[in-house]
């Protein structure tokens, strides 16, 4: 989940579009193009090593995000048996992290602005460590749920702060690849947790969840603070020092430093946009696209399947350990494939393909559980369950997993992007909570009916993409925003 309150333009710096004069925009386009052409890794004496090191430490937070999301699926039977939880109590545990995450996401922008990007990442790590310790030592449902809420608040902070930190330290020609690393590490965290969870107890799995938090905390003593945040709060000497460390001691940072400071000065007199301001006709299409994509991303059933994959395999009669490992491993290459294809084939084709595959996967799962209810061949039902889940998660990873966040970052004018991004992220987390909380109840009501319901949402997603979502490939941010926000 990636809320962006500090707004990035095409070169990664912060500004509000409606209040920036044309000469400044033209000047910045020229300077960023020149800088991209020269390259920080070419003959200008610059270095990207500290950017890479800083990113690798930051995405320990992304990995932690994934471990929190992936924990409840392999741990379900162990926790329910050891602590005597009912189905409803475990459903609360599985979904309550998203409540904490919604609070964390709402507060993340203010926290990151007040104590800095490094401070916010450090705070998120502390919350996650406290959460894992509470889960590890829990003897009953109260400590278990409190720990999960702490984890949720921590990953709510992470969902905003890590991608913003990476965007603010990275040179323009590396920003796309490094942002993709953030998403890949989230998926890797989920996958590793699924696999390890089949091999160790749930308490051991909770203890392992502390490790990426500790790595991130250690890394924060090594990496510099975001230069853009330092400039924003008026710490000019530290700003230049941090930028020098990130670009290399021999790099010429004068042009980039001047550009950042000009943007910061432009921001000073611009009033903040409120949520109600997004409902005016000018922004309505962008808000509809952004919110709509997040609704269909979540209500297509992803977190029900993510959180309870192990239980789905058991219910379908497929060996849960084998199914969970296959489920975990398939996400990483398909997420990487989606990242490669986003700028090659376009956003809309990936969304069409992804939603169609998710629809097929849900239909296969609905058929599987319908046949199981009517005592069909258990061997065929198990194969159908595996095929349905792998079809679903593979196609989700290619498109619906990441493309909605790409489009969200493109369609909102920079003067409303922070507020709009917070709204869209809140909708996403609410959808995540709603699906994860209701999944077990829906499965108890009707196992095949659950996936018929998700099929309906995925079919509606195809229509939504066809009728409303624009193609943004190969267009500048100004062109996209001008066409959608007039």
Coordinates of C-alpha atoms in Angstrom, one line a residue:
X1 CA 0.0 0.0 0.0
X2 CA 1.7 3.1 -1.0
X3 CA 0.3 6.4 0.0
X4 CA 2.2 9.4 -1.3
X5 CA 1.7 12.6 0.6
X6 CA 4.9 14.4 -0.5
X7 CA 4.3 14.7 -4.2
X8 CA 6.7 13.6 -6.9
X9 CA 6.9 15.2 -10.3
X10 CA 8.6 13.6 -13.3
X11 CA 12.0 14.1 -11.6
X12 CA 11.0 13.0 -8.1
X13 CA 10.8 16.3 -6.4
X14 CA 7.8 17.8 -4.6
X15 CA 5.5 20.5 -6.0
X16 CA 1.9 21.5 -6.6
X17 CA 1.1 21.8 -10.3
X18 CA -1.6 24.5 -10.4
X19 CA 0.6 27.0 -8.6
X20 CA 3.9 26.5 -10.5
X21 CA 4.7 28.9 -13.3
X22 CA 5.4 27.7 -16.8
X23 CA 9.0 29.0 -16.9
X24 CA 9.8 26.9 -13.8
X25 CA 8.3 23.8 -15.3
X26 CA 10.2 24.3 -18.6
X27 CA 13.5 24.9 -16.7
X28 CA 13.1 21.8 -14.6
X29 CA 12.3 19.6 -17.6
X30 CA 15.5 20.8 -19.3
X31 CA 17.7 20.2 -16.2
X32 CA 16.3 16.8 -15.5
X33 CA 16.7 15.7 -19.1
X34 CA 20.3 16.9 -19.0
X35 CA 21.0 15.1 -15.8
X36 CA 19.4 11.9 -17.0
X37 CA 21.5 12.0 -20.2
X38 CA 24.7 12.4 -18.3
X39 CA 23.8 9.7 -15.8
X40 CA 25.0 9.4 -12.2
X41 CA 26.9 6.3 -13.2
X42 CA 28.7 7.8 -16.2
X43 CA 31.5 10.2 -16.6
X44 CA 30.4 12.9 -14.3
X45 CA 32.2 11.3 -11.3
X46 CA 28.9 10.4 -9.5
X47 CA 28.2 7.1 -7.7
X48 CA 25.0 5.2 -7.0
X49 CA 26.4 3.0 -4.3
X50 CA 24.9 4.8 -1.3
X51 CA 21.5 5.0 -3.1
X52 CA 21.6 1.3 -3.6
X53 CA 22.7 0.6 0.0
X54 CA 20.0 3.0 1.3
X55 CA 17.3 1.3 -0.9
X56 CA 18.3 -2.2 0.2
X57 CA 18.0 -1.2 3.9
X58 CA 14.7 0.6 3.3
X59 CA 13.1 -2.4 1.5
X60 CA 13.8 -4.4 4.7
X61 CA 10.6 -2.5 5.7
X62 CA 8.9 -3.8 2.5
X63 CA 9.9 -7.3 3.4
X64 CA 8.5 -6.8 6.9
X65 CA 5.3 -5.6 5.2
X66 CA 5.1 -8.9 3.4
X67 CA 5.8 -11.0 6.5
X68 CA 2.9 -9.4 8.3
X69 CA 0.6 -10.0 5.4
X70 CA 1.7 -13.6 4.9
X71 CA 1.7 -14.6 8.6
X72 CA -2.0 -15.5 9.2
X73 CA -2.3 -18.1 6.5
X74 CA 0.3 -20.7 7.5
X75 CA -0.3 -20.0 11.2
X76 CA -4.1 -20.5 11.3
X77 CA -4.3 -24.1 12.4
X78 CA -1.4 -23.8 14.9
X79 CA -2.8 -20.7 16.6
X80 CA -6.4 -22.0 16.7
X81 CA -5.3 -25.3 18.2
X82 CA -2.7 -24.0 20.7
X83 CA -4.8 -21.1 22.0
X84 CA -8.3 -22.6 21.5
X85 CA -9.5 -19.8 19.2
X86 CA -12.9 -20.1 17.5
X87 CA -13.2 -19.3 13.8
X88 CA -14.6 -15.9 14.5
X89 CA -11.8 -15.1 16.9
X90 CA -9.2 -16.1 14.3
X91 CA -11.0 -14.0 11.7
X92 CA -10.6 -11.0 13.9
X93 CA -6.9 -11.8 14.4
X94 CA -6.4 -12.2 10.6
X95 CA -8.1 -9.0 9.7
X96 CA -7.4 -6.6 12.6
X97 CA -3.9 -5.8 11.3
X98 CA -5.6 -3.8 8.5
X99 CA -7.4 -1.7 11.1
X100 CA -4.0 -0.7 12.5
X101 CA -2.7 -0.3 9.0
X102 CA -5.5 2.2 8.1
X103 CA -4.6 4.3 11.2
X104 CA -0.9 4.0 10.3
X105 CA -1.5 5.0 6.7
X106 CA -3.6 8.1 7.7
X107 CA -0.9 9.2 10.2
X108 CA 2.1 8.3 8.1
X109 CA 2.4 11.5 6.1
X110 CA 2.2 13.7 9.2
X111 CA 4.7 11.5 11.0
X112 CA 7.1 11.4 8.1
X113 CA 6.9 15.2 7.8
X114 CA 7.5 15.7 11.5
X115 CA 10.3 13.3 12.3
X116 CA 11.6 12.6 8.9
X117 CA 11.6 9.6 6.6
X118 CA 14.2 7.8 8.6
X119 CA 12.4 8.5 11.9
X120 CA 9.1 7.2 10.5
X121 CA 10.8 4.0 9.2
X122 CA 12.4 3.6 12.6
X123 CA 9.1 4.1 14.4
X124 CA 7.4 1.5 12.1
X125 CA 10.1 -1.0 12.9
X126 CA 9.6 -0.5 16.7
X127 CA 5.9 -1.0 16.3
X128 CA 6.4 -4.2 14.3
X129 CA 8.9 -5.5 16.9
X130 CA 6.5 -4.9 19.7
X131 CA 3.8 -6.5 17.7
X132 CA 5.8 -9.7 17.0
X133 CA 6.9 -10.0 20.6
X134 CA 3.2 -9.7 21.8
X135 CA 2.2 -12.5 19.3
X136 CA 5.2 -14.6 20.3
X137 CA 4.5 -14.5 24.1
X138 CA 0.7 -14.4 23.8
X139 CA -1.3 -16.8 25.9
X140 CA -4.7 -15.7 24.8
X141 CA -6.7 -13.7 22.2
X142 CA -6.1 -10.2 23.8
X143 CA -2.3 -10.2 23.5
X144 CA -2.6 -11.8 20.1
X145 CA -4.9 -9.1 18.7
X146 CA -2.9 -6.3 20.3
X147 CA 0.3 -7.6 18.7
X148 CA -1.5 -7.8 15.4
X149 CA -2.7 -4.2 15.7
X150 CA 0.8 -3.0 16.4
X151 CA 2.1 -4.9 13.4
X152 CA -0.7 -3.2 11.3
X153 CA 0.2 0.3 12.5
X154 CA 3.8 -0.4 11.6
X155 CA 3.1 -1.6 8.1
X156 CA 0.7 1.3 7.6
X157 CA 3.7 3.6 8.2
X158 CA 5.9 1.5 5.9
X159 CA 3.3 1.5 3.1
X160 CA 3.8 5.3 2.8
X161 CA 7.3 6.0 4.0
X162 CA 9.5 3.4 2.2
X163 CA 8.4 4.2 -1.4
X164 CA 8.6 7.9 -0.7
X165 CA 12.1 7.6 0.8
X166 CA 13.3 5.6 -2.2
X167 CA 11.7 8.1 -4.6
X168 CA 13.3 11.1 -2.8
X169 CA 16.8 9.7 -2.7
X170 CA 17.0 8.0 -6.2
X171 CA 18.2 9.7 -9.4
X172 CA 15.5 9.9 -12.1
X173 CA 17.1 7.3 -14.3
X174 CA 16.9 4.7 -11.5
X175 CA 13.7 5.5 -9.8
X176 CA 11.5 3.0 -11.7
X177 CA 13.8 0.1 -11.0
X178 CA 14.3 0.9 -7.4
X179 CA 10.5 1.4 -6.8
X180 CA 9.9 -2.0 -8.4
X181 CA 12.4 -3.4 -5.8
X182 CA 10.0 -2.2 -3.1
X183 CA 7.1 -4.1 -4.6
X184 CA 9.2 -7.2 -5.2
X185 CA 10.3 -7.3 -1.6
X186 CA 6.7 -7.1 -0.3
X187 CA 5.9 -10.2 -2.5
X188 CA 9.1 -11.9 -1.4
X189 CA 8.2 -11.3 2.2
X190 CA 4.8 -12.9 1.7
X191 CA 6.3 -15.8 -0.2
X192 CA 9.1 -16.5 2.3
X193 CA 6.6 -16.4 5.2
X194 CA 4.3 -18.8 3.5
X195 CA 7.2 -21.3 2.9
X196 CA 8.9 -20.9 6.3
X197 CA 5.5 -21.1 8.0
X198 CA 5.1 -24.7 6.6
X199 CA 8.3 -25.7 8.3
X200 CA 8.3 -24.0 11.8
X201 CA 5.8 -23.3 14.5
X202 CA 3.7 -20.1 14.5
X203 CA 5.7 -18.7 17.5
X204 CA 9.0 -19.3 15.7
X205 CA 7.5 -17.6 12.6
X206 CA 6.6 -14.6 14.8
X207 CA 10.2 -14.4 16.1
X208 CA 11.6 -14.6 12.6
X209 CA 9.4 -11.6 11.7
X210 CA 11.6 -9.4 14.0
X211 CA 14.7 -9.9 11.9
X212 CA 13.9 -7.5 9.0
X213 CA 12.9 -4.9 11.6
X214 CA 16.3 -5.2 13.3
X215 CA 18.1 -4.9 9.9
X216 CA 16.1 -1.8 9.1
X217 CA 16.9 -0.2 12.4
X218 CA 20.6 -1.0 12.0
X219 CA 20.6 0.4 8.5
X220 CA 19.0 3.7 9.6
X221 CA 22.3 4.5 11.4
X222 CA 24.2 4.1 8.1
X223 CA 22.0 5.7 5.4
X224 CA 21.4 9.4 5.0
X225 CA 18.1 11.2 5.5
X226 CA 16.1 12.2 2.5
X227 CA 17.7 15.4 1.1
X228 CA 14.3 16.7 0.0
X229 CA 12.9 16.4 3.6
X230 CA 15.9 18.1 5.0
X231 CA 15.5 21.0 2.5
X232 CA 11.8 21.1 3.3
X233 CA 12.4 21.7 7.0
X234 CA 15.2 24.2 6.4
X235 CA 18.2 22.1 7.4
X236 CA 20.3 23.4 4.5
X237 CA 23.8 22.1 5.6
X238 CA 22.5 18.7 6.3
X239 CA 20.6 18.7 3.0
X240 CA 23.7 19.4 1.0
X241 CA 25.7 16.8 3.0
X242 CA 23.0 14.1 2.5
X243 CA 22.8 14.8 -1.2
X244 CA 26.6 14.7 -1.5
X245 CA 26.7 11.3 0.2
X246 CA 24.0 9.9 -2.1
X247 CA 25.5 11.3 -5.3
X248 CA 29.1 10.6 -4.6
X249 CA 31.9 12.9 -3.4
X250 CA 33.1 13.7 -6.9
X251 CA 29.6 14.5 -8.3
X252 CA 28.4 18.0 -9.2
X253 CA 25.3 18.4 -7.1
X254 CA 24.9 22.2 -7.5
X255 CA 22.2 21.9 -10.3
X256 CA 20.2 19.2 -8.5
X257 CA 20.5 21.1 -5.1
X258 CA 19.2 24.3 -6.7
X259 CA 16.3 22.5 -8.4
X260 CA 15.2 20.9 -5.1
X261 CA 15.4 24.2 -3.3
X262 CA 13.3 26.0 -6.0
X263 CA 10.6 23.4 -5.6
X264 CA 10.6 23.7 -1.8
X265 CA 10.3 27.5 -2.1
X266 CA 7.4 27.0 -4.5
X267 CA 5.5 24.8 -2.0
X268 CA 5.7 27.3 0.9
X269 CA 2.6 29.5 0.0
X270 CA 0.4 26.7 -1.4
X271 CA -2.6 25.8 0.8
X272 CA -3.2 22.1 1.6
X273 CA -6.0 20.4 -0.2
X274 CA -8.8 18.8 1.8
X275 CA -10.6 15.5 1.1
X276 CA -13.8 17.4 0.2
X277 CA -11.9 19.4 -2.5
X278 CA -11.5 16.1 -4.4
X279 CA -15.2 15.9 -5.1
X280 CA -15.3 18.9 -7.4
X281 CA -16.0 18.1 -11.1
X282 CA -12.4 18.8 -12.1
X283 CA -11.0 15.9 -10.1
X284 CA -14.0 13.5 -10.2
X285 CA -12.7 11.3 -13.0
X286 CA -9.3 10.9 -11.4
X287 CA -10.8 10.0 -8.1
X288 CA -13.2 7.6 -9.6
X289 CA -10.4 5.8 -11.5
X290 CA -8.1 5.7 -8.4
X291 CA -10.7 4.6 -5.9
X292 CA -12.4 2.2 -8.4
X293 CA -9.2 0.4 -9.2
X294 CA -8.5 -0.1 -5.4
X295 CA -12.0 -1.4 -4.8
X296 CA -11.7 -4.0 -7.6
X297 CA -8.2 -4.9 -6.6
X298 CA -9.3 -5.8 -3.0
X299 CA -12.9 -7.0 -3.6
X300 CA -11.7 -9.4 -6.3
X301 CA -10.7 -11.5 -3.3
X302 CA -6.9 -11.2 -3.1
X303 CA -6.5 -10.9 0.6
X304 CA -9.0 -13.7 1.3
X305 CA -6.9 -16.0 -0.8
X306 CA -3.6 -14.5 0.4
X307 CA -4.4 -14.8 4.1
X308 CA -6.1 -18.2 4.0
X309 CA -4.4 -20.0 1.1
X310 CA -3.4 -22.9 3.4
X311 CA -7.0 -23.3 4.5
X312 CA -8.4 -23.2 1.0
X313 CA -6.0 -26.1 -0.1
X314 CA -7.1 -28.1 3.0
X315 CA -10.8 -27.5 2.2
X316 CA -10.3 -28.6 -1.4
X317 CA -8.4 -31.7 -0.4
X318 CA -5.0 -30.7 -1.7
X319 CA -1.9 -31.1 0.4
X320 CA -1.6 -27.7 2.1
X321 CA 2.1 -27.6 2.5
X322 CA 2.9 -28.3 -1.1
X323 CA 0.1 -26.0 -2.3
X324 CA 1.3 -23.1 -0.1
X325 CA 4.9 -23.4 -1.3
X326 CA 3.8 -23.4 -5.0
X327 CA 1.5 -20.5 -4.3
X328 CA 4.3 -18.6 -2.6
X329 CA 6.9 -19.2 -5.3
X330 CA 4.8 -18.2 -8.3
X331 CA 4.2 -14.6 -7.1
X332 CA 7.8 -13.4 -7.4
X333 CA 8.5 -14.1 -11.1
X334 CA 5.0 -12.9 -12.1
X335 CA 5.4 -9.7 -10.2
X336 CA 8.7 -9.1 -11.9
X337 CA 7.2 -9.9 -15.3
X338 CA 4.5 -7.3 -14.6
X339 CA 7.1 -4.7 -13.7
X340 CA 8.9 -5.3 -17.0
X341 CA 5.7 -5.2 -19.1
X342 CA 4.1 -2.1 -17.6
X343 CA 5.9 0.4 -19.8
X344 CA 6.1 -2.0 -22.8
X345 CA 2.5 -3.1 -23.4
X346 CA 0.7 -0.5 -21.4
X347 CA -1.5 -0.3 -18.3
X348 CA -4.9 -1.2 -19.7
X349 CA -3.8 -4.5 -21.5
X350 CA -2.2 -5.7 -18.2
X351 CA -5.3 -4.8 -16.2
X352 CA -7.5 -6.6 -18.8
X353 CA -5.3 -9.7 -18.7
X354 CA -5.1 -9.7 -15.0
X355 CA -8.8 -9.2 -14.2
X356 CA -9.7 -11.8 -16.8
X357 CA -7.3 -14.3 -15.3
X358 CA -8.6 -13.6 -11.8
X359 CA -12.1 -14.2 -13.1
X360 CA -11.1 -17.5 -14.6
X361 CA -9.3 -18.5 -11.4
X362 CA -12.4 -17.7 -9.3
X363 CA -14.7 -19.6 -11.6
X364 CA -12.3 -22.6 -11.4
X365 CA -12.4 -22.4 -7.6
X366 CA -16.1 -22.0 -7.5
X367 CA -16.4 -25.1 -9.7
X368 CA -14.0 -27.0 -7.5
X369 CA -15.9 -26.4 -4.3
X370 CA -19.3 -27.0 -6.0
X371 CA -18.0 -30.4 -7.1
X372 CA -16.6 -31.1 -3.6
X373 CA -20.0 -30.4 -2.1
X374 CA -21.6 -32.8 -4.5
X375 CA -19.0 -35.6 -3.8
X376 CA -17.1 -35.5 -7.0
X377 CA -13.7 -37.1 -7.5
X378 CA -11.4 -35.8 -4.8
X379 CA -8.3 -36.1 -7.0
X380 CA -9.8 -34.0 -9.8
X381 CA -11.2 -31.5 -7.2
X382 CA -7.7 -31.0 -5.7
X383 CA -6.1 -30.4 -9.1
X384 CA -8.8 -28.0 -10.0
X385 CA -8.2 -26.1 -6.7
X386 CA -4.5 -25.8 -7.4
X387 CA -5.1 -24.7 -11.0
X388 CA -7.6 -22.1 -9.9
X389 CA -5.4 -20.6 -7.2
X390 CA -2.3 -20.5 -9.3
X391 CA -4.2 -18.9 -12.2
X392 CA -5.6 -16.3 -9.9
X393 CA -2.4 -15.4 -8.1
X394 CA -0.3 -15.4 -11.2
X395 CA -2.5 -13.1 -13.2
X396 CA -3.1 -10.9 -10.2
X397 CA 0.7 -10.5 -9.7
X398 CA 1.1 -9.4 -13.4
X399 CA -1.4 -6.6 -13.3
X400 CA -3.9 -5.9 -10.6
X401 CA -1.2 -6.2 -7.9
X402 CA 0.9 -3.3 -9.0
X403 CA -0.7 -1.4 -11.9
X404 CA -3.4 0.4 -9.9
X405 CA -0.7 2.0 -7.8
X406 CA 1.2 3.1 -11.0
X407 CA -2.0 4.7 -12.4
X408 CA -2.8 6.3 -9.1
X409 CA 0.6 8.0 -9.1
X410 CA 0.0 9.3 -12.6
X411 CA -3.5 10.6 -12.8
X412 CA -3.7 13.0 -9.8
X413 CA -2.3 16.6 -10.3
X414 CA 0.5 17.2 -7.9
X415 CA -1.5 19.8 -5.9
X416 CA -4.0 17.1 -4.8
X417 CA -1.9 14.0 -5.0
X418 CA -1.1 13.8 -1.3
X419 CA -4.7 14.0 -0.2
X420 CA -6.0 11.8 -3.1
X421 CA -3.3 9.3 -2.4
X422 CA -4.2 9.1 1.3
X423 CA -7.9 8.6 0.3
X424 CA -7.1 5.9 -2.2
X425 CA -4.8 4.1 0.2
X426 CA -7.4 4.2 2.9
X427 CA -10.0 2.7 0.5
X428 CA -7.4 0.0 -0.3
X429 CA -6.8 -0.9 3.4
X430 CA -10.5 -0.9 4.2
X431 CA -11.1 -3.3 1.3
X432 CA -8.3 -5.5 2.6
X433 CA -9.9 -5.6 6.0
X434 CA -13.4 -6.2 4.7
X435 CA -12.3 -9.1 2.5
X436 CA -10.0 -10.8 5.1
X437 CA -12.6 -10.4 7.9
X438 CA -15.5 -11.8 5.9
X439 CA -13.7 -14.6 4.0
X440 CA -14.1 -17.4 6.6
X441 CA -17.7 -16.4 7.3
X442 CA -18.4 -16.5 3.5
X443 CA -16.7 -19.9 3.2
X444 CA -18.9 -21.2 6.0
X445 CA -22.0 -19.9 4.3
X446 CA -21.1 -21.2 0.9
X447 CA -17.6 -22.2 -0.3
X448 CA -18.5 -22.1 -4.0
X449 CA -20.7 -19.0 -3.5
X450 CA -17.7 -17.1 -2.1
X451 CA -15.8 -17.4 -5.3
X452 CA -18.9 -16.7 -7.4
X453 CA -19.1 -13.4 -5.5
X454 CA -15.4 -12.6 -6.2
X455 CA -16.0 -13.6 -9.9
X456 CA -18.7 -10.9 -10.1
X457 CA -16.3 -8.3 -8.9
X458 CA -13.6 -9.4 -11.3
X459 CA -16.1 -9.3 -14.2
X460 CA -17.1 -5.7 -13.2
X461 CA -13.4 -4.8 -13.0
X462 CA -13.0 -5.8 -16.7
X463 CA -16.0 -3.5 -17.6
X464 CA -14.6 -0.7 -15.4
X465 CA -11.2 -0.8 -17.2
X466 CA -12.8 -0.9 -20.6
X467 CA -15.1 2.1 -20.0
X468 CA -13.3 4.4 -17.6
X469 CA -9.6 3.7 -17.0
X470 CA -7.4 5.6 -19.4
X471 CA -4.1 4.4 -21.0
X472 CA -1.2 6.4 -19.6
X473 CA 1.7 4.6 -21.2
X474 CA 4.1 7.0 -23.1
X475 CA 2.4 10.2 -21.9
X476 CA 3.9 12.9 -19.7
X477 CA 2.3 13.5 -16.3
X478 CA 1.1 16.9 -17.6
X479 CA -0.6 15.3 -20.6
X480 CA -2.4 12.7 -18.5
X481 CA -3.5 15.2 -15.8
X482 CA -4.6 17.8 -18.4
X483 CA -6.8 15.2 -20.2
X484 CA -8.4 13.9 -16.9
X485 CA -8.7 17.0 -14.7
X486 CA -10.3 19.7 -16.7

